[in-house]
Each structure stands twice: as structure tokens, then as C-alpha cells.
Amino acid sequence: EVQLLESGGDLIQPGGSLRLSCVASGFTFSSFGMNWLRQAPGKGLEWVSFISNSGGSTYYADSVRGRFTISRDNFKNTVYLQMSSLRVEDTAVYYCAKRLSTVIAMGRGASDIWGQGTMVTVSS
Amino acid sequence: QSALTQPASVSGSPGQSITISCTGASSDFGVYNSVSWYQQHPGKAPKLMIYDVSNRPSGVSNRFSGSKSGNTASLTISGLQAEDEADYHCSSFTGSSTLVVFGGGTKLTVL
């Protein structure tokens, strides 16, 4: 079964740091780009970051650039999101999601497999 | 505030068809036809329903269809069923440093 399992969410004070992990199974992890997305309580989805299959290319939303770092370990089938200088507005459920296709021109921006999400709460 | 604009809510009766719009600036869509739609039931992770404007992933009902005209993408659900009641989110690949933008989501109520 194709599956993503996030962990690492917690209650943290503003200015703090947190690392989220997402372990993949059931597919060739090293072949697919991976995304992190988030959803604040009662709000819509927000794309956060993307990492290419090799880890050589990374992209970030303006709202997190310079504070968050995405990385991956293809030997451990795991993608990470290192979050620092956390703000109250970073409070959300964080999802990792698999890029739809290994074909660059197919399904740009689309994610077909999502984890169950992990809650990050930034509050004093 | 979301980059793409969706209606906050739509409703329809079982068997009817509804359409959800998703409007943005030219820069939100870039030069790509890479609009996706996701269905999200309460407390659940989103599910990909449409990619590349009008393509359905394997396993998604053909009652779901997508289209795009200019700077507006649309999701149409025909033959509404009770289980279609959910939130629907559109997204677009921009090709810029912010790779993907989303709409604010639309709550579909099946009356």
C-alpha cells in the first residue's frame, strides 16, 4: 500500500524550531518529488515547499522562505521540514504529499498521495 | 488571502450538476495548463480529483470533470451524490519561485 506518515508536530512557542518527518512506503521514493503543504484551522490549503527526487532542487512559499528548510534521505525514504523562527501564523496541519508523476510535464503541482497530517501549534 | 478565488459555498440536489469556479491572474496560471482540484472531507487529507485542467487520476469517477477558459478554471460534478459533499480546493502550478498557489476552498452541500 502506498502510504505517507508524518510525525513531529507539537505545541511550540513563537520563535522556536521544529522538525517534521514524513516516511514513505509502497512506492519508489527516490523517483518522485515531494511537497509539504499546510492548512490552518478552518482555512484553505497552502503549498509550503517542494523538493525534487534527487534533492537537488528546492522551492519555498514566500511566507516560509528563509525560515523553513526541506530535505530528504532517499535511503530512509523520508522527507523532512525543518522549521525555525516559528510564528503564530504557522499554526496548521502540515501534510507531506507525493508528486503525481515522474514525468516533468505531467501533473505539475499535483499531489496524488497525502499523509494524514501532523499538527503544529505555535503559541505562547 | 488566497491567490486563486473560489466561491465560499455551492449547493445542489442529488442527481443535479454543479460547477465550481477558480479565478486568478495570468501569473497564477503561468504558461502551463496545470490546474488541479482536490476533494477534502472533514478531518481527512485532500484527495486529487483532477490534474492538468481536465485529467482524472485512476479511480476517480467520470462524474468529475475539469475545464479552463482564460484565467478561470472550473470543476463540474454531474449526477450529484451525498458522498460528494465536501470541500473542494483548486490549485495551479505557476512556474515561479512560489511553485503552487491555491484557492480558498469551496464547501459543497448536497441538499
PDB file of C-alpha atoms in Angstrom:
ATOM      1  CA  GLU A   1       0.000   0.000   0.000  1.00  0.00           C
ATOM      2  CA  VAL A   2       1.264   3.443  -0.930  1.00  0.00           C
ATOM      3  CA  GLN A   3       1.499   5.461   2.260  1.00  0.00           C
ATOM      4  CA  LEU A   4       2.956   8.597   3.801  1.00  0.00           C
ATOM      5  CA  LEU A   5       3.245   9.012   7.554  1.00  0.00           C
ATOM      6  CA  GLU A   6       4.094  12.387   9.064  1.00  0.00           C
ATOM      7  CA  SER A   7       5.362  12.994  12.584  1.00  0.00           C
ATOM      8  CA  GLY A   8       6.933  15.728  14.662  1.00  0.00           C
ATOM      9  CA  GLY A   9       4.042  18.105  15.162  1.00  0.00           C
ATOM     10  CA  ASP A  10       3.902  19.772  18.556  1.00  0.00           C
ATOM     11  CA  LEU A  11       2.940  22.840  20.588  1.00  0.00           C
ATOM     12  CA  ILE A  12       5.825  25.290  20.392  1.00  0.00           C
ATOM     13  CA  GLN A  13       6.436  28.867  21.439  1.00  0.00           C
ATOM     14  CA  PRO A  14       6.893  31.683  18.905  1.00  0.00           C
ATOM     15  CA  GLY A  15      10.489  31.881  17.755  1.00  0.00           C
ATOM     16  CA  GLY A  16      11.055  28.183  18.332  1.00  0.00           C
ATOM     17  CA  SER A  17      12.143  25.423  15.975  1.00  0.00           C
ATOM     18  CA  LEU A  18      10.641  22.096  14.989  1.00  0.00           C
ATOM     19  CA  ARG A  19      11.462  19.322  12.523  1.00  0.00           C
ATOM     20  CA  LEU A  20       8.732  17.389  10.771  1.00  0.00           C
ATOM     21  CA  SER A  21       9.363  13.975   9.208  1.00  0.00           C
ATOM     22  CA  CYS A  22       7.437  12.038   6.604  1.00  0.00           C
ATOM     23  CA  VAL A  23       8.173   8.378   5.954  1.00  0.00           C
ATOM     24  CA  ALA A  24       7.099   6.935   2.625  1.00  0.00           C
ATOM     25  CA  SER A  25       6.276   3.342   1.745  1.00  0.00           C
ATOM     26  CA  GLY A  26       4.788   1.402  -1.135  1.00  0.00           C
ATOM     27  CA  PHE A  27       6.450   3.306  -3.985  1.00  0.00           C
ATOM     28  CA  THR A  28       9.924   4.107  -5.296  1.00  0.00           C
ATOM     29  CA  PHE A  29      10.511   7.149  -3.101  1.00  0.00           C
ATOM     30  CA  SER A  30      13.701   8.222  -4.854  1.00  0.00           C
ATOM     31  CA  SER A  31      11.852   8.672  -8.159  1.00  0.00           C
ATOM     32  CA  PHE A  32       9.351  11.289  -7.010  1.00  0.00           C
ATOM     33  CA  GLY A  33       9.435  14.912  -5.965  1.00  0.00           C
ATOM     34  CA  MET A  34       7.796  15.620  -2.630  1.00  0.00           C
ATOM     35  CA  ASN A  35       5.767  18.519  -1.276  1.00  0.00           C
ATOM     36  CA  TRP A  36       4.903  19.910   2.124  1.00  0.00           C
ATOM     37  CA  LEU A  37       1.575  21.715   2.368  1.00  0.00           C
ATOM     38  CA  ARG A  38      -0.341  23.102   5.306  1.00  0.00           C
ATOM     39  CA  GLN A  39      -3.861  24.016   6.336  1.00  0.00           C
ATOM     40  CA  ALA A  40      -4.546  26.481   9.123  1.00  0.00           C
ATOM     41  CA  PRO A  41      -7.642  25.735  11.250  1.00  0.00           C
ATOM     42  CA  GLY A  42     -10.770  26.433   9.217  1.00  0.00           C
ATOM     43  CA  LYS A  43      -8.757  27.711   6.256  1.00  0.00           C
ATOM     44  CA  GLY A  44      -7.771  26.554   2.800  1.00  0.00           C
ATOM     45  CA  LEU A  45      -4.687  24.676   1.689  1.00  0.00           C
ATOM     46  CA  GLU A  46      -1.323  26.395   1.306  1.00  0.00           C
ATOM     47  CA  TRP A  47       1.650  24.966  -0.549  1.00  0.00           C
ATOM     48  CA  VAL A  48       4.806  25.290   1.590  1.00  0.00           C
ATOM     49  CA  SER A  49       7.756  23.633  -0.131  1.00  0.00           C
ATOM     50  CA  PHE A  50       8.886  21.177  -2.815  1.00  0.00           C
ATOM     51  CA  ILE A  51      11.990  19.051  -3.197  1.00  0.00           C
ATOM     52  CA  SER A  52      12.995  17.219  -6.366  1.00  0.00           C
ATOM     53  CA  ASN A  53      13.518  13.471  -6.373  1.00  0.00           C
ATOM     54  CA  SER A  54      17.280  13.816  -6.021  1.00  0.00           C
ATOM     55  CA  GLY A  55      17.073  16.633  -3.510  1.00  0.00           C
ATOM     56  CA  GLY A  56      18.992  18.888  -5.842  1.00  0.00           C
ATOM     57  CA  SER A  57      16.196  21.418  -6.308  1.00  0.00           C
ATOM     58  CA  THR A  58      14.091  23.010  -3.615  1.00  0.00           C
ATOM     59  CA  TYR A  59      11.359  25.649  -3.672  1.00  0.00           C
ATOM     60  CA  TYR A  60       9.549  27.570  -0.950  1.00  0.00           C
ATOM     61  CA  ALA A  61       6.480  29.720  -0.483  1.00  0.00           C
ATOM     62  CA  ASP A  62       7.277  33.365   0.184  1.00  0.00           C
ATOM     63  CA  SER A  63       5.729  33.023   3.645  1.00  0.00           C
ATOM     64  CA  VAL A  64       8.334  30.492   4.805  1.00  0.00           C
ATOM     65  CA  ARG A  65      11.394  31.180   2.651  1.00  0.00           C
ATOM     66  CA  GLY A  66      14.446  31.760   4.824  1.00  0.00           C
ATOM     67  CA  ARG A  67      12.813  30.108   7.867  1.00  0.00           C
ATOM     68  CA  PHE A  68      11.950  26.609   6.643  1.00  0.00           C
ATOM     69  CA  THR A  69      14.251  24.045   5.005  1.00  0.00           C
ATOM     70  CA  ILE A  70      13.111  20.965   3.127  1.00  0.00           C
ATOM     71  CA  SER A  71      15.396  17.953   2.745  1.00  0.00           C
ATOM     72  CA  ARG A  72      15.181  14.246   2.041  1.00  0.00           C
ATOM     73  CA  ASP A  73      17.022  11.000   2.717  1.00  0.00           C
ATOM     74  CA  ASN A  74      16.344   8.559  -0.115  1.00  0.00           C
ATOM     75  CA  PHE A  75      17.950   5.730   1.843  1.00  0.00           C
ATOM     76  CA  LYS A  76      15.468   6.217   4.661  1.00  0.00           C
ATOM     77  CA  ASN A  77      12.508   7.029   2.346  1.00  0.00           C
ATOM     78  CA  THR A  78      11.978  10.156   4.392  1.00  0.00           C
ATOM     79  CA  VAL A  79      11.378  13.824   3.662  1.00  0.00           C
ATOM     80  CA  TYR A  80      11.887  16.467   6.321  1.00  0.00           C
ATOM     81  CA  LEU A  81      10.752  20.005   7.003  1.00  0.00           C
ATOM     82  CA  GLN A  82      12.986  21.938   9.369  1.00  0.00           C
ATOM     83  CA  MET A  83      11.066  24.934  10.691  1.00  0.00           C
ATOM     84  CA  SER A  84      12.671  27.788  12.592  1.00  0.00           C
ATOM     85  CA  SER A  85      11.657  31.254  13.796  1.00  0.00           C
ATOM     86  CA  LEU A  86       8.143  29.924  14.060  1.00  0.00           C
ATOM     87  CA  ARG A  87       5.270  32.395  14.133  1.00  0.00           C
ATOM     88  CA  VAL A  88       1.710  32.158  15.400  1.00  0.00           C
ATOM     89  CA  GLU A  89       0.551  32.216  11.763  1.00  0.00           C
ATOM     90  CA  ASP A  90       2.477  28.986  11.093  1.00  0.00           C
ATOM     91  CA  THR A  91      -0.113  27.132  13.181  1.00  0.00           C
ATOM     92  CA  ALA A  92      -1.608  24.489  10.895  1.00  0.00           C
ATOM     93  CA  VAL A  93      -1.908  20.844   9.996  1.00  0.00           C
ATOM     94  CA  TYR A  94       1.150  20.026   7.903  1.00  0.00           C
ATOM     95  CA  TYR A  95       0.838  17.445   5.155  1.00  0.00           C
ATOM     96  CA  CYS A  96       3.517  15.786   3.101  1.00  0.00           C
ATOM     97  CA  ALA A  97       2.412  14.767  -0.367  1.00  0.00           C
ATOM     98  CA  LYS A  98       3.895  12.864  -3.291  1.00  0.00           C
ATOM     99  CA  ARG A  99       4.201  14.472  -6.706  1.00  0.00           C
ATOM    100  CA  LEU A 100       1.793  12.800  -9.121  1.00  0.00           C
ATOM    101  CA  SER A 101       4.279  11.779 -11.783  1.00  0.00           C
ATOM    102  CA  THR A 102       7.949  11.290 -12.523  1.00  0.00           C
ATOM    103  CA  VAL A 103       7.290  12.893 -15.906  1.00  0.00           C
ATOM    104  CA  ILE A 104       8.136  16.569 -15.583  1.00  0.00           C
ATOM    105  CA  ALA A 105       5.406  17.795 -17.923  1.00  0.00           C
ATOM    106  CA  MET A 106       2.670  15.676 -16.349  1.00  0.00           C
ATOM    107  CA  GLY A 107       0.746  16.839 -13.331  1.00  0.00           C
ATOM    108  CA  ARG A 108       2.898  19.833 -12.487  1.00  0.00           C
ATOM    109  CA  GLY A 109       1.973  20.912  -8.988  1.00  0.00           C
ATOM    110  CA  ALA A 110      -0.353  17.956  -8.431  1.00  0.00           C
ATOM    111  CA  SER A 111      -0.014  15.605  -5.472  1.00  0.00           C
ATOM    112  CA  ASP A 112      -1.727  12.243  -5.598  1.00  0.00           C
ATOM    113  CA  ILE A 113      -0.741  10.701  -2.269  1.00  0.00           C
ATOM    114  CA  TRP A 114      -1.079  12.626   1.012  1.00  0.00           C
ATOM    115  CA  GLY A 115      -0.224  11.752   4.579  1.00  0.00           C
ATOM    116  CA  GLN A 116      -2.710  12.089   7.407  1.00  0.00           C
ATOM    117  CA  GLY A 117      -1.122  15.329   8.578  1.00  0.00           C
ATOM    118  CA  THR A 118       0.641  16.452  11.734  1.00  0.00           C
ATOM    119  CA  MET A 119      -0.498  19.417  13.827  1.00  0.00           C
ATOM    120  CA  VAL A 120       1.864  22.280  14.575  1.00  0.00           C
ATOM    121  CA  THR A 121       0.630  24.832  17.097  1.00  0.00           C
ATOM    122  CA  VAL A 122       2.668  27.972  17.673  1.00  0.00           C
ATOM    123  CA  SER A 123       1.507  29.738  20.815  1.00  0.00           C
ATOM    124  CA  SER A 124       2.879  31.271  23.965  1.00  0.00           C
TER     125      SER A 124
ATOM    126  CA  GLN B   1      -5.705  35.858   1.276  1.00  0.00           C
ATOM    127  CA  SER B   2      -5.541  33.109  -1.344  1.00  0.00           C
ATOM    128  CA  ALA B   3      -4.121  33.758  -4.796  1.00  0.00           C
ATOM    129  CA  LEU B   4      -6.982  31.972  -6.553  1.00  0.00           C
ATOM    130  CA  THR B   5     -10.612  32.895  -5.945  1.00  0.00           C
ATOM    131  CA  GLN B   6     -13.298  30.295  -5.377  1.00  0.00           C
ATOM    132  CA  PRO B   7     -16.879  30.737  -4.193  1.00  0.00           C
ATOM    133  CA  ALA B   8     -17.175  30.014  -0.488  1.00  0.00           C
ATOM    134  CA  SER B   9     -20.051  27.626  -0.982  1.00  0.00           C
ATOM    135  CA  VAL B  10     -22.198  25.930  -3.595  1.00  0.00           C
ATOM    136  CA  SER B  11     -25.102  23.551  -3.256  1.00  0.00           C
ATOM    137  CA  GLY B  12     -27.149  21.174  -5.341  1.00  0.00           C
ATOM    138  CA  SER B  13     -29.655  18.383  -5.077  1.00  0.00           C
ATOM    139  CA  PRO B  14     -28.862  14.721  -5.700  1.00  0.00           C
ATOM    140  CA  GLY B  15     -28.676  13.978  -9.405  1.00  0.00           C
ATOM    141  CA  GLN B  16     -28.072  17.587 -10.373  1.00  0.00           C
ATOM    142  CA  SER B  17     -24.840  19.086 -11.733  1.00  0.00           C
ATOM    143  CA  ILE B  18     -22.831  21.851 -10.145  1.00  0.00           C
ATOM    144  CA  THR B  19     -19.814  23.856 -11.250  1.00  0.00           C
ATOM    145  CA  ILE B  20     -17.155  25.423  -9.030  1.00  0.00           C
ATOM    146  CA  SER B  21     -15.088  28.237 -10.480  1.00  0.00           C
ATOM    147  CA  CYS B  22     -11.475  29.130  -9.733  1.00  0.00           C
ATOM    148  CA  THR B  23     -10.237  32.512 -10.944  1.00  0.00           C
ATOM    149  CA  GLY B  24      -6.779  34.009 -10.847  1.00  0.00           C
ATOM    150  CA  ALA B  25      -4.358  36.329 -12.542  1.00  0.00           C
ATOM    151  CA  SER B  26      -2.424  35.283 -15.623  1.00  0.00           C
ATOM    152  CA  SER B  27       0.687  34.933 -13.480  1.00  0.00           C
ATOM    153  CA  ASP B  28      -1.094  32.402 -11.249  1.00  0.00           C
ATOM    154  CA  PHE B  29      -1.539  30.061 -14.197  1.00  0.00           C
ATOM    155  CA  GLY B  30       1.725  30.821 -15.965  1.00  0.00           C
ATOM    156  CA  VAL B  31       2.162  29.257 -19.381  1.00  0.00           C
ATOM    157  CA  TYR B  32       1.078  25.878 -18.079  1.00  0.00           C
ATOM    158  CA  ASN B  33      -2.249  24.108 -18.157  1.00  0.00           C
ATOM    159  CA  SER B  34      -1.525  22.719 -14.718  1.00  0.00           C
ATOM    160  CA  VAL B  35      -4.663  23.223 -12.677  1.00  0.00           C
ATOM    161  CA  SER B  36      -5.569  20.602 -10.091  1.00  0.00           C
ATOM    162  CA  TRP B  37      -8.665  20.011  -7.979  1.00  0.00           C
ATOM    163  CA  TYR B  38      -8.820  18.293  -4.608  1.00  0.00           C
ATOM    164  CA  GLN B  39     -11.738  16.930  -2.603  1.00  0.00           C
ATOM    165  CA  GLN B  40     -11.469  17.058   1.190  1.00  0.00           C
ATOM    166  CA  HIS B  41     -13.906  15.533   3.630  1.00  0.00           C
ATOM    167  CA  PRO B  42     -13.922  16.871   7.223  1.00  0.00           C
ATOM    168  CA  GLY B  43     -10.898  15.750   9.187  1.00  0.00           C
ATOM    169  CA  LYS B  44      -9.402  13.953   6.206  1.00  0.00           C
ATOM    170  CA  ALA B  45      -6.474  14.578   3.894  1.00  0.00           C
ATOM    171  CA  PRO B  46      -7.211  16.043   0.455  1.00  0.00           C
ATOM    172  CA  LYS B  47      -7.767  13.680  -2.481  1.00  0.00           C
ATOM    173  CA  LEU B  48      -6.643  14.548  -6.010  1.00  0.00           C
ATOM    174  CA  MET B  49      -9.655  14.594  -8.359  1.00  0.00           C
ATOM    175  CA  ILE B  50      -8.378  16.439 -11.440  1.00  0.00           C
ATOM    176  CA  TYR B  51      -4.903  17.348 -12.730  1.00  0.00           C
ATOM    177  CA  ASP B  52      -3.684  19.238 -15.781  1.00  0.00           C
ATOM    178  CA  VAL B  53      -7.052  21.011 -16.044  1.00  0.00           C
ATOM    179  CA  SER B  54      -9.127  18.039 -17.164  1.00  0.00           C
ATOM    180  CA  ASN B  55      -7.388  14.739 -16.418  1.00  0.00           C
ATOM    181  CA  ARG B  56      -8.730  12.295 -13.849  1.00  0.00           C
ATOM    182  CA  PRO B  57      -6.389  10.069 -11.829  1.00  0.00           C
ATOM    183  CA  SER B  58      -7.160   6.383 -11.905  1.00  0.00           C
ATOM    184  CA  GLY B  59     -10.134   5.548  -9.716  1.00  0.00           C
ATOM    185  CA  VAL B  60     -11.816   8.954  -9.819  1.00  0.00           C
ATOM    186  CA  SER B  61     -15.394   8.878 -11.064  1.00  0.00           C
ATOM    187  CA  ASN B  62     -16.091  10.286 -14.523  1.00  0.00           C
ATOM    188  CA  ARG B  63     -18.811  12.386 -12.887  1.00  0.00           C
ATOM    189  CA  PHE B  64     -15.962  14.777 -12.110  1.00  0.00           C
ATOM    190  CA  SER B  65     -14.669  16.903 -14.968  1.00  0.00           C
ATOM    191  CA  GLY B  66     -12.485  19.961 -15.302  1.00  0.00           C
ATOM    192  CA  SER B  67     -12.039  22.753 -17.789  1.00  0.00           C
ATOM    193  CA  LYS B  68     -10.334  26.121 -18.164  1.00  0.00           C
ATOM    194  CA  SER B  69     -11.060  29.247 -20.130  1.00  0.00           C
ATOM    195  CA  GLY B  70      -8.765  32.201 -19.888  1.00  0.00           C
ATOM    196  CA  ASN B  71      -7.966  32.820 -16.252  1.00  0.00           C
ATOM    197  CA  THR B  72     -10.846  30.778 -14.885  1.00  0.00           C
ATOM    198  CA  ALA B  73     -10.754  27.040 -14.239  1.00  0.00           C
ATOM    199  CA  SER B  74     -13.873  25.070 -13.415  1.00  0.00           C
ATOM    200  CA  LEU B  75     -14.769  21.789 -11.762  1.00  0.00           C
ATOM    201  CA  THR B  76     -18.074  20.217 -12.719  1.00  0.00           C
ATOM    202  CA  ILE B  77     -19.679  17.413 -10.771  1.00  0.00           C
ATOM    203  CA  SER B  78     -22.560  15.709 -12.514  1.00  0.00           C
ATOM    204  CA  GLY B  79     -25.123  13.345 -11.008  1.00  0.00           C
ATOM    205  CA  LEU B  80     -24.514  14.734  -7.508  1.00  0.00           C
ATOM    206  CA  GLN B  81     -24.385  12.143  -4.752  1.00  0.00           C
ATOM    207  CA  ALA B  82     -24.484  12.541  -0.996  1.00  0.00           C
ATOM    208  CA  GLU B  83     -20.847  11.465  -0.695  1.00  0.00           C
ATOM    209  CA  ASP B  84     -19.775  14.369  -2.904  1.00  0.00           C
ATOM    210  CA  GLU B  85     -20.493  16.731  -0.002  1.00  0.00           C
ATOM    211  CA  ALA B  86     -17.027  18.027   0.891  1.00  0.00           C
ATOM    212  CA  ASP B  87     -14.654  20.940   0.482  1.00  0.00           C
ATOM    213  CA  TYR B  88     -13.095  21.395  -2.948  1.00  0.00           C
ATOM    214  CA  HIS B  89      -9.777  23.172  -3.492  1.00  0.00           C
ATOM    215  CA  CYS B  90      -8.280  24.344  -6.768  1.00  0.00           C
ATOM    216  CA  SER B  91      -4.575  24.847  -7.291  1.00  0.00           C
ATOM    217  CA  SER B  92      -2.312  25.993 -10.098  1.00  0.00           C
ATOM    218  CA  PHE B  93       1.329  25.477 -10.924  1.00  0.00           C
ATOM    219  CA  THR B  94       2.808  28.908 -11.554  1.00  0.00           C
ATOM    220  CA  GLY B  95       6.329  28.112 -12.683  1.00  0.00           C
ATOM    221  CA  SER B  96       7.622  30.929 -10.500  1.00  0.00           C
ATOM    222  CA  SER B  97       9.530  30.682  -7.205  1.00  0.00           C
ATOM    223  CA  THR B  98       6.218  30.089  -5.454  1.00  0.00           C
ATOM    224  CA  LEU B  99       5.513  26.929  -7.385  1.00  0.00           C
ATOM    225  CA  VAL B 100       1.894  26.305  -6.474  1.00  0.00           C
ATOM    226  CA  VAL B 101      -0.994  28.560  -5.444  1.00  0.00           C
ATOM    227  CA  PHE B 102      -4.347  27.510  -4.037  1.00  0.00           C
ATOM    228  CA  GLY B 103      -7.835  28.899  -3.847  1.00  0.00           C
ATOM    229  CA  GLY B 104      -9.590  29.377  -0.542  1.00  0.00           C
ATOM    230  CA  GLY B 105     -11.746  26.297  -0.984  1.00  0.00           C
ATOM    231  CA  THR B 106     -15.451  25.786  -1.723  1.00  0.00           C
ATOM    232  CA  LYS B 107     -17.846  23.933   0.537  1.00  0.00           C
ATOM    233  CA  LEU B 108     -20.246  21.779  -1.477  1.00  0.00           C
ATOM    234  CA  THR B 109     -23.535  20.958   0.205  1.00  0.00           C
ATOM    235  CA  VAL B 110     -25.734  18.228  -1.261  1.00  0.00           C
ATOM    236  CA  LEU B 111     -29.275  19.187  -0.305  1.00  0.00           C
TER     237      LEU B 111
END
